[in-house]
mmCIF file of C-alpha atoms in Angstrom:
data_model
loop_
_atom_site.group_PDB
_atom_site.id
_atom_site.type_symbol
_atom_site.label_atom_id
_atom_site.label_comp_id
_atom_site.label_asym_id
_atom_site.label_seq_id
_atom_site.Cartn_x
_atom_site.Cartn_y
_atom_site.Cartn_z
ATOM 1 C CA UNK A 26 173.476 146.469 46.800
ATOM 2 C CA UNK A 27 173.668 149.578 44.684
ATOM 3 C CA UNK A 28 171.352 149.586 41.696
ATOM 4 C CA UNK A 29 172.898 149.023 38.292
ATOM 5 C CA UNK A 30 172.872 151.793 35.713
ATOM 6 C CA UNK A 31 170.027 150.191 33.705
ATOM 7 C CA UNK A 32 167.995 149.891 36.910
ATOM 8 C CA UNK A 33 168.631 153.521 37.818
ATOM 9 C CA UNK A 34 167.575 154.671 34.378
ATOM 10 C CA UNK A 35 164.454 152.488 34.403
ATOM 11 C CA UNK A 36 163.423 153.984 37.732
ATOM 12 C CA UNK A 37 164.071 157.493 36.448
ATOM 13 C CA UNK A 38 161.912 156.847 33.388
ATOM 14 C CA UNK A 39 159.107 155.354 35.499
ATOM 15 C CA UNK A 40 159.185 158.306 37.886
ATOM 16 C CA UNK A 41 158.365 160.628 35.004
ATOM 17 C CA UNK A 42 155.821 158.390 33.292
ATOM 18 C CA UNK A 43 152.851 160.679 33.892
ATOM 19 C CA UNK A 44 154.834 163.732 32.821
ATOM 20 C CA UNK A 45 155.979 161.955 29.658
ATOM 21 C CA UNK A 46 152.425 161.003 28.707
ATOM 22 C CA UNK A 47 151.252 164.561 29.284
ATOM 23 C CA UNK A 48 154.052 165.887 27.104
ATOM 24 C CA UNK A 49 152.981 163.643 24.239
ATOM 25 C CA UNK A 50 149.401 164.823 24.708
ATOM 26 C CA UNK A 51 150.579 168.429 24.477
ATOM 27 C CA UNK A 52 152.519 167.629 21.319
ATOM 28 C CA UNK A 53 149.517 165.971 19.657
ATOM 29 C CA UNK A 54 147.330 168.977 20.463
ATOM 30 C CA UNK A 55 149.501 171.243 18.298
ATOM 31 C CA UNK A 56 148.863 170.387 14.614
ATOM 32 C CA UNK A 57 152.002 170.236 12.490
ATOM 33 C CA UNK A 58 150.898 169.149 9.038
ATOM 34 C CA UNK A 59 153.740 169.258 6.523
ATOM 35 C CA UNK A 60 154.371 172.864 5.540
ATOM 36 C CA UNK A 61 152.838 174.234 8.731
ATOM 37 C CA UNK A 62 155.284 173.002 11.348
ATOM 38 C CA UNK A 63 156.077 176.440 12.812
ATOM 39 C CA UNK A 64 153.794 176.519 15.883
ATOM 40 C CA UNK A 65 154.784 173.005 16.910
ATOM 41 C CA UNK A 66 158.476 173.791 16.427
ATOM 42 C CA UNK A 67 158.114 176.474 19.097
ATOM 43 C CA UNK A 68 156.592 173.880 21.423
ATOM 44 C CA UNK A 69 159.521 171.557 20.767
ATOM 45 C CA UNK A 70 161.977 174.370 21.453
ATOM 46 C CA UNK A 71 160.301 174.956 24.820
ATOM 47 C CA UNK A 72 160.454 171.226 25.670
ATOM 48 C CA UNK A 73 164.143 171.054 24.770
ATOM 49 C CA UNK A 74 164.954 174.023 26.997
ATOM 50 C CA UNK A 75 162.946 172.477 29.845
ATOM 51 C CA UNK A 76 165.116 169.379 29.423
ATOM 52 C CA UNK A 77 168.280 171.413 29.894
ATOM 53 C CA UNK A 78 169.463 171.250 26.303
ATOM 54 C CA UNK A 79 171.150 174.061 24.452
ATOM 55 C CA UNK A 80 168.872 174.918 21.545
ATOM 56 C CA UNK A 81 169.393 176.159 18.006
ATOM 57 C CA UNK A 82 166.777 176.642 15.300
ATOM 58 C CA UNK A 83 167.123 177.225 11.584
ATOM 59 C CA UNK A 84 165.057 177.145 8.422
ATOM 60 C CA UNK A 85 166.230 175.399 5.286
ATOM 61 C CA UNK A 86 166.836 177.681 2.321
ATOM 62 C CA UNK A 87 166.127 177.061 -1.367
ATOM 63 C CA UNK A 88 169.763 177.790 -2.178
ATOM 64 C CA UNK A 89 171.271 175.124 0.067
ATOM 65 C CA UNK A 90 168.934 172.337 -1.035
ATOM 66 C CA UNK A 91 168.926 173.257 -4.741
ATOM 67 C CA UNK A 92 171.517 170.589 -5.664
ATOM 68 C CA UNK A 93 169.336 167.947 -4.009
ATOM 69 C CA UNK A 94 165.880 168.824 -5.340
ATOM 70 C CA UNK A 95 165.754 165.564 -7.270
ATOM 71 C CA UNK A 96 165.771 163.790 -3.919
ATOM 72 C CA UNK A 97 163.674 166.027 -1.652
ATOM 73 C CA UNK A 98 161.340 167.477 -4.273
ATOM 74 C CA UNK A 99 160.069 170.986 -4.838
ATOM 75 C CA UNK A 100 158.866 172.741 -1.686
ATOM 76 C CA UNK A 101 155.831 175.010 -1.541
ATOM 77 C CA UNK A 102 157.514 177.125 1.125
ATOM 78 C CA UNK A 103 160.628 177.279 3.265
ATOM 79 C CA UNK A 104 159.915 180.127 5.655
ATOM 80 C CA UNK A 105 158.147 179.478 8.941
ATOM 81 C CA UNK A 106 159.337 175.869 9.085
ATOM 82 C CA UNK A 107 162.191 175.785 11.602
ATOM 83 C CA UNK A 108 164.182 172.702 12.454
ATOM 84 C CA UNK A 109 164.952 172.508 16.165
ATOM 85 C CA UNK A 110 168.302 171.183 17.379
ATOM 86 C CA UNK A 111 168.926 170.339 21.032
ATOM 87 C CA UNK A 112 172.361 169.470 22.414
ATOM 88 C CA UNK A 113 173.656 167.880 25.578
ATOM 89 C CA UNK A 114 177.437 168.150 25.677
ATOM 90 C CA UNK A 115 179.543 165.351 27.082
ATOM 91 C CA UNK A 116 182.703 165.672 29.135
ATOM 92 C CA UNK A 117 184.805 164.800 26.088
ATOM 93 C CA UNK A 118 186.554 161.768 24.711
ATOM 94 C CA UNK A 119 183.437 159.743 23.962
ATOM 95 C CA UNK A 120 181.472 158.852 20.879
ATOM 96 C CA UNK A 121 178.584 161.069 19.830
ATOM 97 C CA UNK A 122 175.053 160.235 18.741
ATOM 98 C CA UNK A 123 172.418 162.109 16.756
ATOM 99 C CA UNK A 124 168.804 161.365 17.690
ATOM 100 C CA UNK A 125 166.300 162.266 14.999
ATOM 101 C CA UNK A 126 162.537 162.597 14.840
ATOM 102 C CA UNK A 127 160.480 164.514 12.314
ATOM 103 C CA UNK A 128 157.869 166.946 13.571
ATOM 104 C CA UNK A 129 155.542 167.081 10.560
ATOM 105 C CA UNK A 130 152.507 164.857 10.074
ATOM 106 C CA UNK A 131 150.108 164.022 7.288
ATOM 107 C CA UNK A 132 146.591 165.446 7.218
ATOM 108 C CA UNK A 133 144.120 164.045 9.741
ATOM 109 C CA UNK A 134 141.458 163.463 7.101
ATOM 110 C CA UNK A 135 137.806 163.099 8.057
ATOM 111 C CA UNK A 136 137.480 163.392 11.865
ATOM 112 C CA UNK A 137 134.441 161.107 11.685
ATOM 113 C CA UNK A 138 136.700 158.168 10.806
ATOM 114 C CA UNK A 139 138.686 158.581 14.017
ATOM 115 C CA UNK A 140 137.914 156.809 17.259
ATOM 116 C CA UNK A 141 139.019 159.974 19.089
ATOM 117 C CA UNK A 142 139.516 163.620 18.159
ATOM 118 C CA UNK A 143 142.766 163.554 16.130
ATOM 119 C CA UNK A 144 144.109 166.604 17.969
ATOM 120 C CA UNK A 145 142.849 165.945 21.505
ATOM 121 C CA UNK A 146 145.617 163.633 22.685
ATOM 122 C CA UNK A 147 143.091 161.335 24.352
ATOM 123 C CA UNK A 148 144.382 158.534 26.581
ATOM 124 C CA UNK A 149 142.587 155.204 26.652
ATOM 125 C CA UNK A 150 143.776 151.700 27.410
ATOM 126 C CA UNK A 151 147.338 152.813 27.996
ATOM 127 C CA UNK A 152 147.584 154.539 24.622
ATOM 128 C CA UNK A 153 147.671 158.143 23.464
ATOM 129 C CA UNK A 154 145.419 158.712 20.453
ATOM 130 C CA UNK A 155 145.907 161.430 17.874
ATOM 131 C CA UNK A 156 147.576 162.458 14.639
ATOM 132 C CA UNK A 157 151.314 162.159 15.065
ATOM 133 C CA UNK A 158 151.248 160.225 18.325
ATOM 134 C CA UNK A 159 152.778 157.274 16.480
ATOM 135 C CA UNK A 160 154.489 158.991 13.549
ATOM 136 C CA UNK A 161 156.398 160.435 15.146
ATOM 137 C CA UNK A 162 155.788 162.790 18.024
ATOM 138 C CA UNK A 163 155.906 159.752 20.272
ATOM 139 C CA UNK A 164 159.405 159.076 18.995
ATOM 140 C CA UNK A 165 160.440 162.648 19.731
ATOM 141 C CA UNK A 166 159.084 162.369 23.262
ATOM 142 C CA UNK A 167 161.182 159.241 23.850
ATOM 143 C CA UNK A 168 164.329 161.237 23.055
ATOM 144 C CA UNK A 169 163.293 163.860 25.585
ATOM 145 C CA UNK A 170 162.322 161.266 28.199
ATOM 146 C CA UNK A 171 165.655 159.478 27.810
ATOM 147 C CA UNK A 172 167.668 162.660 28.277
ATOM 148 C CA UNK A 173 165.618 163.664 31.316
ATOM 149 C CA UNK A 174 166.170 160.206 32.817
ATOM 150 C CA UNK A 175 169.922 160.509 32.283
ATOM 151 C CA UNK A 176 169.901 163.853 34.083
ATOM 152 C CA UNK A 177 167.758 162.537 36.951
ATOM 153 C CA UNK A 178 170.060 159.539 37.401
ATOM 154 C CA UNK A 179 173.070 161.896 37.352
ATOM 155 C CA UNK A 180 174.677 160.043 34.480
ATOM 156 C CA UNK A 181 177.586 161.925 32.955
ATOM 157 C CA UNK A 182 178.191 161.126 29.304
ATOM 158 C CA UNK A 183 181.553 161.230 27.597
ATOM 159 C CA UNK A 184 180.134 162.009 24.161
ATOM 160 C CA UNK A 185 177.704 164.629 22.904
ATOM 161 C CA UNK A 186 174.022 163.941 22.280
ATOM 162 C CA UNK A 187 172.244 165.926 19.576
ATOM 163 C CA UNK A 188 168.484 165.755 19.095
ATOM 164 C CA UNK A 189 167.302 166.927 15.680
ATOM 165 C CA UNK A 190 163.580 167.641 15.377
ATOM 166 C CA UNK A 191 163.188 168.118 11.645
ATOM 167 C CA UNK A 192 160.501 169.293 9.225
ATOM 168 C CA UNK A 193 159.250 167.982 5.915
ATOM 169 C CA UNK A 194 159.752 164.236 6.268
ATOM 170 C CA UNK A 195 156.356 163.393 4.842
ATOM 171 C CA UNK A 196 157.090 165.017 1.487
ATOM 172 C CA UNK A 197 160.789 164.562 0.908
ATOM 173 C CA UNK A 198 163.005 164.834 3.973
ATOM 174 C CA UNK A 199 163.790 168.551 3.713
ATOM 175 C CA UNK A 200 164.661 169.006 7.371
ATOM 176 C CA UNK A 201 166.915 165.968 7.664
ATOM 177 C CA UNK A 202 168.824 167.062 4.566
ATOM 178 C CA UNK A 203 169.236 170.615 5.830
ATOM 179 C CA UNK A 204 170.400 169.331 9.214
ATOM 180 C CA UNK A 205 173.256 167.401 7.644
ATOM 181 C CA UNK A 206 174.116 170.239 5.259
ATOM 182 C CA UNK A 207 174.422 172.577 8.250
ATOM 183 C CA UNK A 208 177.083 170.297 9.715
ATOM 184 C CA UNK A 209 175.172 168.441 12.406
ATOM 185 C CA UNK A 210 176.942 165.102 12.468
ATOM 186 C CA UNK A 211 177.684 162.320 14.937
ATOM 187 C CA UNK A 212 179.378 158.947 15.104
ATOM 188 C CA UNK A 213 175.971 157.304 14.692
ATOM 189 C CA UNK A 214 172.315 158.245 14.284
ATOM 190 C CA UNK A 215 169.140 156.779 15.764
ATOM 191 C CA UNK A 216 165.708 157.516 14.297
ATOM 192 C CA UNK A 217 162.668 156.654 16.413
ATOM 193 C CA UNK A 218 160.273 155.807 13.612
ATOM 194 C CA UNK A 219 157.629 153.281 14.742
ATOM 195 C CA UNK A 220 159.212 149.825 14.384
ATOM 196 C CA UNK A 221 157.329 147.869 17.082
ATOM 197 C CA UNK A 222 160.499 148.074 19.179
ATOM 198 C CA UNK A 223 162.560 146.189 16.626
ATOM 199 C CA UNK A 224 166.026 147.461 15.807
ATOM 200 C CA UNK A 225 165.986 148.140 12.068
ATOM 201 C CA UNK A 226 169.257 148.580 10.148
ATOM 202 C CA UNK A 227 167.723 148.913 6.679
ATOM 203 C CA UNK A 228 165.364 151.283 4.941
ATOM 204 C CA UNK A 229 163.369 150.750 1.813
ATOM 205 C CA UNK A 230 163.416 153.382 -0.881
ATOM 206 C CA UNK A 231 160.615 154.927 -2.886
ATOM 207 C CA UNK A 232 159.921 156.880 -6.045
ATOM 208 C CA UNK A 233 156.932 159.117 -6.723
ATOM 209 C CA UNK A 234 155.547 159.247 -10.234
ATOM 210 C CA UNK A 235 152.931 161.147 -12.215
ATOM 211 C CA UNK A 236 151.113 159.663 -15.195
ATOM 212 C CA UNK A 237 149.134 161.799 -17.626
ATOM 213 C CA UNK A 238 146.757 160.001 -19.976
ATOM 214 C CA UNK A 239 145.131 161.907 -22.856
ATOM 215 C CA UNK A 240 141.696 161.304 -24.336
ATOM 216 C CA UNK A 241 139.297 163.249 -26.548
ATOM 217 C CA UNK A 242 136.519 165.272 -24.949
ATOM 218 C CA UNK A 243 132.960 165.232 -26.283
ATOM 219 C CA UNK A 244 129.555 165.687 -24.724
ATOM 220 C CA UNK A 245 128.355 162.605 -22.909
ATOM 221 C CA UNK A 246 125.323 162.431 -25.224
ATOM 222 C CA UNK A 247 127.685 161.379 -28.024
ATOM 223 C CA UNK A 248 130.314 159.628 -25.932
ATOM 224 C CA UNK A 249 131.117 157.175 -28.710
ATOM 225 C CA UNK A 250 132.766 159.984 -30.664
ATOM 226 C CA UNK A 251 135.176 160.697 -27.837
ATOM 227 C CA UNK A 252 137.894 158.818 -26.022
ATOM 228 C CA UNK A 253 137.691 158.638 -22.250
ATOM 229 C CA UNK A 254 141.052 159.235 -20.605
ATOM 230 C CA UNK A 255 139.656 157.456 -17.559
ATOM 231 C CA UNK A 256 138.898 154.305 -19.528
ATOM 232 C CA UNK A 257 142.334 154.419 -21.153
ATOM 233 C CA UNK A 258 143.947 154.651 -17.730
ATOM 234 C CA UNK A 259 142.343 151.410 -16.548
ATOM 235 C CA UNK A 260 144.674 149.046 -18.480
ATOM 236 C CA UNK A 261 147.656 151.172 -17.453
ATOM 237 C CA UNK A 262 146.654 150.827 -13.822
ATOM 238 C CA UNK A 263 146.080 147.097 -14.176
ATOM 239 C CA UNK A 264 149.481 146.724 -15.824
ATOM 240 C CA UNK A 265 151.171 148.534 -12.957
ATOM 241 C CA UNK A 266 149.423 146.282 -10.455
ATOM 242 C CA UNK A 267 150.687 143.291 -12.414
ATOM 243 C CA UNK A 268 154.199 144.724 -12.214
ATOM 244 C CA UNK A 269 153.807 145.002 -8.462
ATOM 245 C CA UNK A 270 152.807 141.326 -8.209
ATOM 246 C CA UNK A 271 155.764 140.271 -10.342
ATOM 247 C CA UNK A 272 158.183 142.213 -8.178
ATOM 248 C CA UNK A 273 156.631 140.835 -5.027
ATOM 249 C CA UNK A 274 157.294 137.306 -6.275
ATOM 250 C CA UNK A 275 160.828 137.906 -7.523
ATOM 251 C CA UNK A 276 162.474 140.361 -5.117
ATOM 252 C CA UNK A 277 164.670 138.791 -2.474
ATOM 253 C CA UNK A 278 166.624 140.111 0.489
ATOM 254 C CA UNK A 279 167.441 138.449 3.842
ATOM 255 C CA UNK A 280 165.647 141.166 5.804
ATOM 256 C CA UNK A 281 162.506 140.792 3.695
ATOM 257 C CA UNK A 282 161.925 137.081 4.222
ATOM 258 C CA UNK A 283 158.248 136.467 4.906
ATOM 259 C CA UNK A 284 157.321 140.127 4.482
ATOM 260 C CA UNK A 285 154.353 141.072 2.344
ATOM 261 C CA UNK A 286 154.425 144.263 0.302
ATOM 262 C CA UNK A 287 158.188 144.237 -0.132
ATOM 263 C CA UNK A 288 158.094 147.065 -2.646
ATOM 264 C CA UNK A 289 154.476 148.162 -3.003
ATOM 265 C CA UNK A 290 153.243 150.156 -5.979
ATOM 266 C CA UNK A 291 150.283 152.328 -5.148
ATOM 267 C CA UNK A 292 148.300 155.025 -6.946
ATOM 268 C CA UNK A 293 147.188 157.497 -4.322
ATOM 269 C CA UNK A 294 145.788 160.382 -6.354
ATOM 270 C CA UNK A 295 143.661 160.467 -9.518
ATOM 271 C CA UNK A 296 142.230 163.602 -11.162
ATOM 272 C CA UNK A 297 140.101 163.458 -14.285
ATOM 273 C CA UNK A 298 137.372 165.419 -16.008
ATOM 274 C CA UNK A 299 135.833 168.798 -15.377
ATOM 275 C CA UNK A 300 132.115 168.214 -15.873
ATOM 276 C CA UNK A 301 129.808 165.264 -15.284
ATOM 277 C CA UNK A 302 128.404 165.416 -18.821
ATOM 278 C CA UNK A 303 131.728 165.493 -20.644
ATOM 279 C CA UNK A 304 133.912 162.559 -21.613
ATOM 280 C CA UNK A 305 137.195 163.348 -19.790
ATOM 281 C CA UNK A 306 139.981 164.419 -22.107
ATOM 282 C CA UNK A 307 142.768 163.906 -19.587
ATOM 283 C CA UNK A 308 143.616 162.020 -16.442
ATOM 284 C CA UNK A 309 146.478 162.629 -14.045
ATOM 285 C CA UNK A 310 147.448 159.907 -11.595
ATOM 286 C CA UNK A 311 150.162 160.108 -8.965
ATOM 287 C CA UNK A 312 151.608 157.221 -7.032
ATOM 288 C CA UNK A 313 154.715 155.657 -5.600
ATOM 289 C CA UNK A 314 156.746 152.513 -6.004
ATOM 290 C CA UNK A 315 158.962 151.014 -3.339
ATOM 291 C CA UNK A 316 162.503 149.660 -3.617
ATOM 292 C CA UNK A 317 164.404 147.209 -1.440
ATOM 293 C CA UNK A 318 168.102 147.460 -0.516
ATOM 294 C CA UNK A 319 170.253 146.589 -3.491
ATOM 295 C CA UNK A 320 167.952 148.173 -6.068
ATOM 296 C CA UNK A 321 168.894 151.339 -7.930
ATOM 297 C CA UNK A 322 166.567 154.235 -8.683
ATOM 298 C CA UNK A 323 167.444 154.374 -12.382
ATOM 299 C CA UNK A 324 166.687 150.657 -12.860
ATOM 300 C CA UNK A 325 163.265 150.865 -11.230
ATOM 301 C CA UNK A 326 162.414 154.000 -13.212
ATOM 302 C CA UNK A 327 163.304 152.152 -16.407
ATOM 303 C CA UNK A 328 161.200 149.178 -15.335
ATOM 304 C CA UNK A 329 158.093 151.308 -14.800
ATOM 305 C CA UNK A 330 158.647 153.216 -18.045
ATOM 306 C CA UNK A 331 158.993 149.969 -19.984
ATOM 307 C CA UNK A 332 155.769 148.600 -18.519
ATOM 308 C CA UNK A 333 153.816 151.755 -19.371
ATOM 309 C CA UNK A 334 155.209 151.678 -22.925
ATOM 310 C CA UNK A 335 154.306 148.005 -23.267
ATOM 311 C CA UNK A 336 150.716 148.664 -22.219
ATOM 312 C CA UNK A 337 150.439 151.642 -24.558
ATOM 313 C CA UNK A 338 151.739 149.532 -27.414
ATOM 314 C CA UNK A 339 148.769 147.220 -27.096
ATOM 315 C CA UNK A 340 146.166 149.960 -27.532
ATOM 316 C CA UNK A 341 145.637 151.820 -30.804
ATOM 317 C CA UNK A 342 144.779 155.131 -29.115
ATOM 318 C CA UNK A 343 147.604 154.957 -26.571
ATOM 319 C CA UNK A 344 150.105 154.096 -29.293
ATOM 320 C CA UNK A 345 149.306 157.417 -30.943
ATOM 321 C CA UNK A 346 148.915 159.272 -27.634
ATOM 322 C CA UNK A 347 151.343 157.587 -25.212
ATOM 323 C CA UNK A 348 150.940 158.288 -21.499
ATOM 324 C CA UNK A 349 153.398 160.804 -20.098
ATOM 325 C CA UNK A 350 155.462 159.490 -17.193
ATOM 326 C CA UNK A 351 157.191 161.927 -14.842
ATOM 327 C CA UNK A 352 159.155 161.383 -11.653
ATOM 328 C CA UNK A 353 158.192 164.008 -9.106
ATOM 329 C CA UNK A 354 158.782 164.840 -5.464
ATOM 330 C CA UNK A 355 161.326 162.994 -3.395
ATOM 331 C CA UNK A 356 163.387 160.148 -4.790
ATOM 332 C CA UNK A 357 164.751 157.931 -2.051
ATOM 333 C CA UNK A 358 167.316 155.216 -2.580
ATOM 334 C CA UNK A 359 167.108 152.226 -0.228
ATOM 335 C CA UNK A 360 169.914 151.694 2.250
ATOM 336 C CA UNK A 361 171.338 149.267 4.756
ATOM 337 C CA UNK A 362 174.044 149.485 7.400
ATOM 338 C CA UNK A 363 176.312 146.560 8.341
ATOM 339 C CA UNK A 364 175.328 144.408 11.276
ATOM 340 C CA UNK A 365 176.069 146.381 14.433
ATOM 341 C CA UNK A 366 174.215 144.383 17.076
ATOM 342 C CA UNK A 367 175.640 141.857 19.510
ATOM 343 C CA UNK A 368 175.364 138.248 18.392
ATOM 344 C CA UNK A 369 171.856 136.815 18.947
ATOM 345 C CA UNK A 370 172.709 134.901 22.118
ATOM 346 C CA UNK A 371 173.590 138.209 23.802
ATOM 347 C CA UNK A 372 170.629 140.178 22.461
ATOM 348 C CA UNK A 373 167.319 140.376 24.221
ATOM 349 C CA UNK A 374 164.366 142.234 22.836
ATOM 350 C CA UNK A 375 161.965 144.207 25.030
ATOM 351 C CA UNK A 376 159.429 141.434 24.570
ATOM 352 C CA UNK A 377 159.084 138.239 22.615
ATOM 353 C CA UNK A 378 158.787 138.834 18.902
ATOM 354 C CA UNK A 379 160.179 142.344 19.004
ATOM 355 C CA UNK A 380 163.527 144.015 19.301
ATOM 356 C CA UNK A 381 166.969 142.591 18.654
ATOM 357 C CA UNK A 382 166.138 138.942 19.145
ATOM 358 C CA UNK A 383 166.566 135.986 16.770
ATOM 359 C CA UNK A 384 168.396 137.584 13.827
ATOM 360 C CA UNK A 385 168.757 140.800 15.779
ATOM 361 C CA UNK A 386 166.928 142.812 13.165
ATOM 362 C CA UNK A 387 163.447 144.038 12.467
ATOM 363 C CA UNK A 388 161.422 144.705 9.366
ATOM 364 C CA UNK A 389 162.914 147.413 7.151
ATOM 365 C CA UNK A 390 161.110 150.723 7.467
ATOM 366 C CA UNK A 391 160.129 152.996 4.627
ATOM 367 C CA UNK A 392 160.951 156.579 5.529
ATOM 368 C CA UNK A 393 162.551 159.711 4.163
ATOM 369 C CA UNK A 394 165.680 160.142 6.231
ATOM 370 C CA UNK A 395 168.058 159.667 3.300
ATOM 371 C CA UNK A 396 170.561 162.325 4.417
ATOM 372 C CA UNK A 397 171.172 160.369 7.638
ATOM 373 C CA UNK A 398 172.019 157.170 5.812
ATOM 374 C CA UNK A 399 175.504 155.693 5.496
ATOM 375 C CA UNK A 400 176.057 157.591 2.226
ATOM 376 C CA UNK A 401 176.264 160.726 4.358
ATOM 377 C CA UNK A 402 178.841 159.156 6.646
ATOM 378 C CA UNK A 403 176.679 158.251 9.639
ATOM 379 C CA UNK A 404 175.662 154.658 10.347
ATOM 380 C CA UNK A 405 171.978 154.905 11.142
ATOM 381 C CA UNK A 406 169.339 152.583 12.563
ATOM 382 C CA UNK A 407 165.670 152.956 13.431
ATOM 383 C CA UNK A 408 164.090 151.864 16.696
ATOM 384 C CA UNK A 409 160.791 153.072 18.061
ATOM 385 C CA UNK A 410 157.478 152.264 19.664
ATOM 386 C CA UNK A 411 154.324 151.896 17.614
ATOM 387 C CA UNK A 412 153.486 150.056 14.441
ATOM 388 C CA UNK A 413 154.349 151.351 10.992
ATOM 389 C CA UNK A 414 150.818 150.366 9.936
ATOM 390 C CA UNK A 415 149.268 152.805 12.417
ATOM 391 C CA UNK A 416 151.333 155.848 11.634
ATOM 392 C CA UNK A 417 149.001 157.567 9.174
ATOM 393 C CA UNK A 418 145.822 155.675 10.054
ATOM 394 C CA UNK A 419 142.790 157.315 11.703
ATOM 395 C CA UNK A 420 143.561 155.274 14.835
ATOM 396 C CA UNK A 421 147.131 156.599 15.052
ATOM 397 C CA UNK A 422 148.270 155.744 18.578
#
């Protein structure tokens, strides 16, 4: 009996397993921290050509993204950061798909905290270790592996397949935005963010904020005459944590049932003081707050502003010197696409507890692919290997 198409494709994928692992290792070995994606983009271009795709590259320009800076944030640089587009044309008459993966990563941090060299691409226990292996060079490799398997199995597609390897996801989604603005569209989009092989039709949003708290500087020997901006920030921070707990208890959405950290609020950067023997006269804190589908950016901004004002109103110094709240960087609205999966009795996940089983949906993912969302005219889901909790961890696998 002739093998079915799924069987042919599975065999084609298995036949290239070693090659696929080696490709991911090569990808991990080329650092591509946000803003410095250029060298890795050239590696991606080579891999696309080796796969038989037609290839185009382009850099986003300040002029084309200027109307959207509120969403993607100010960029330190645009040049030397090419997006790489690969195409496989179909015979015509079929539906098209856009496959997306971002090529930038966050910093590796202290190498001593890693179990393996973050840029060695080590393999152990059936896993590839290194910065970006999970988020999301592994996802990019799956696009390449799938297209190579289709070619090996001699599968002719009716519709076009476009693979968009984009820059700047970690700080605003610059590449994804530029890709859409340049006219790269399809009937649907698939993003291989790490979702533990669950098909995810929703994406949480996020806002990045900056708080500046003022104090009064004096020498530490007479600290009582000054006002420590650090000490004045403490109640503000505690108030924001309380807001997070309140939102955690009150927010509700069918896809978020049983999920912790529905819309986390986190302060990730604090700068204060300029000398150990001086009471700090200012403190700058930057953080982010999450949103779930159905929430609006303006409402959450107002909520945070009201909480900061409430805290300031309870302190005599802060009443006279209220903290300054700014919204900086990318501003990402949450989104959700209508149910597109088969009914549950016809859906089978790759393994129990993952994939389109039960309700047919996975945990919403927090990413920065806003331009690919339904508002831009493309229904979009996420589906990928790896765990969202690993993606920026020192054990990224």
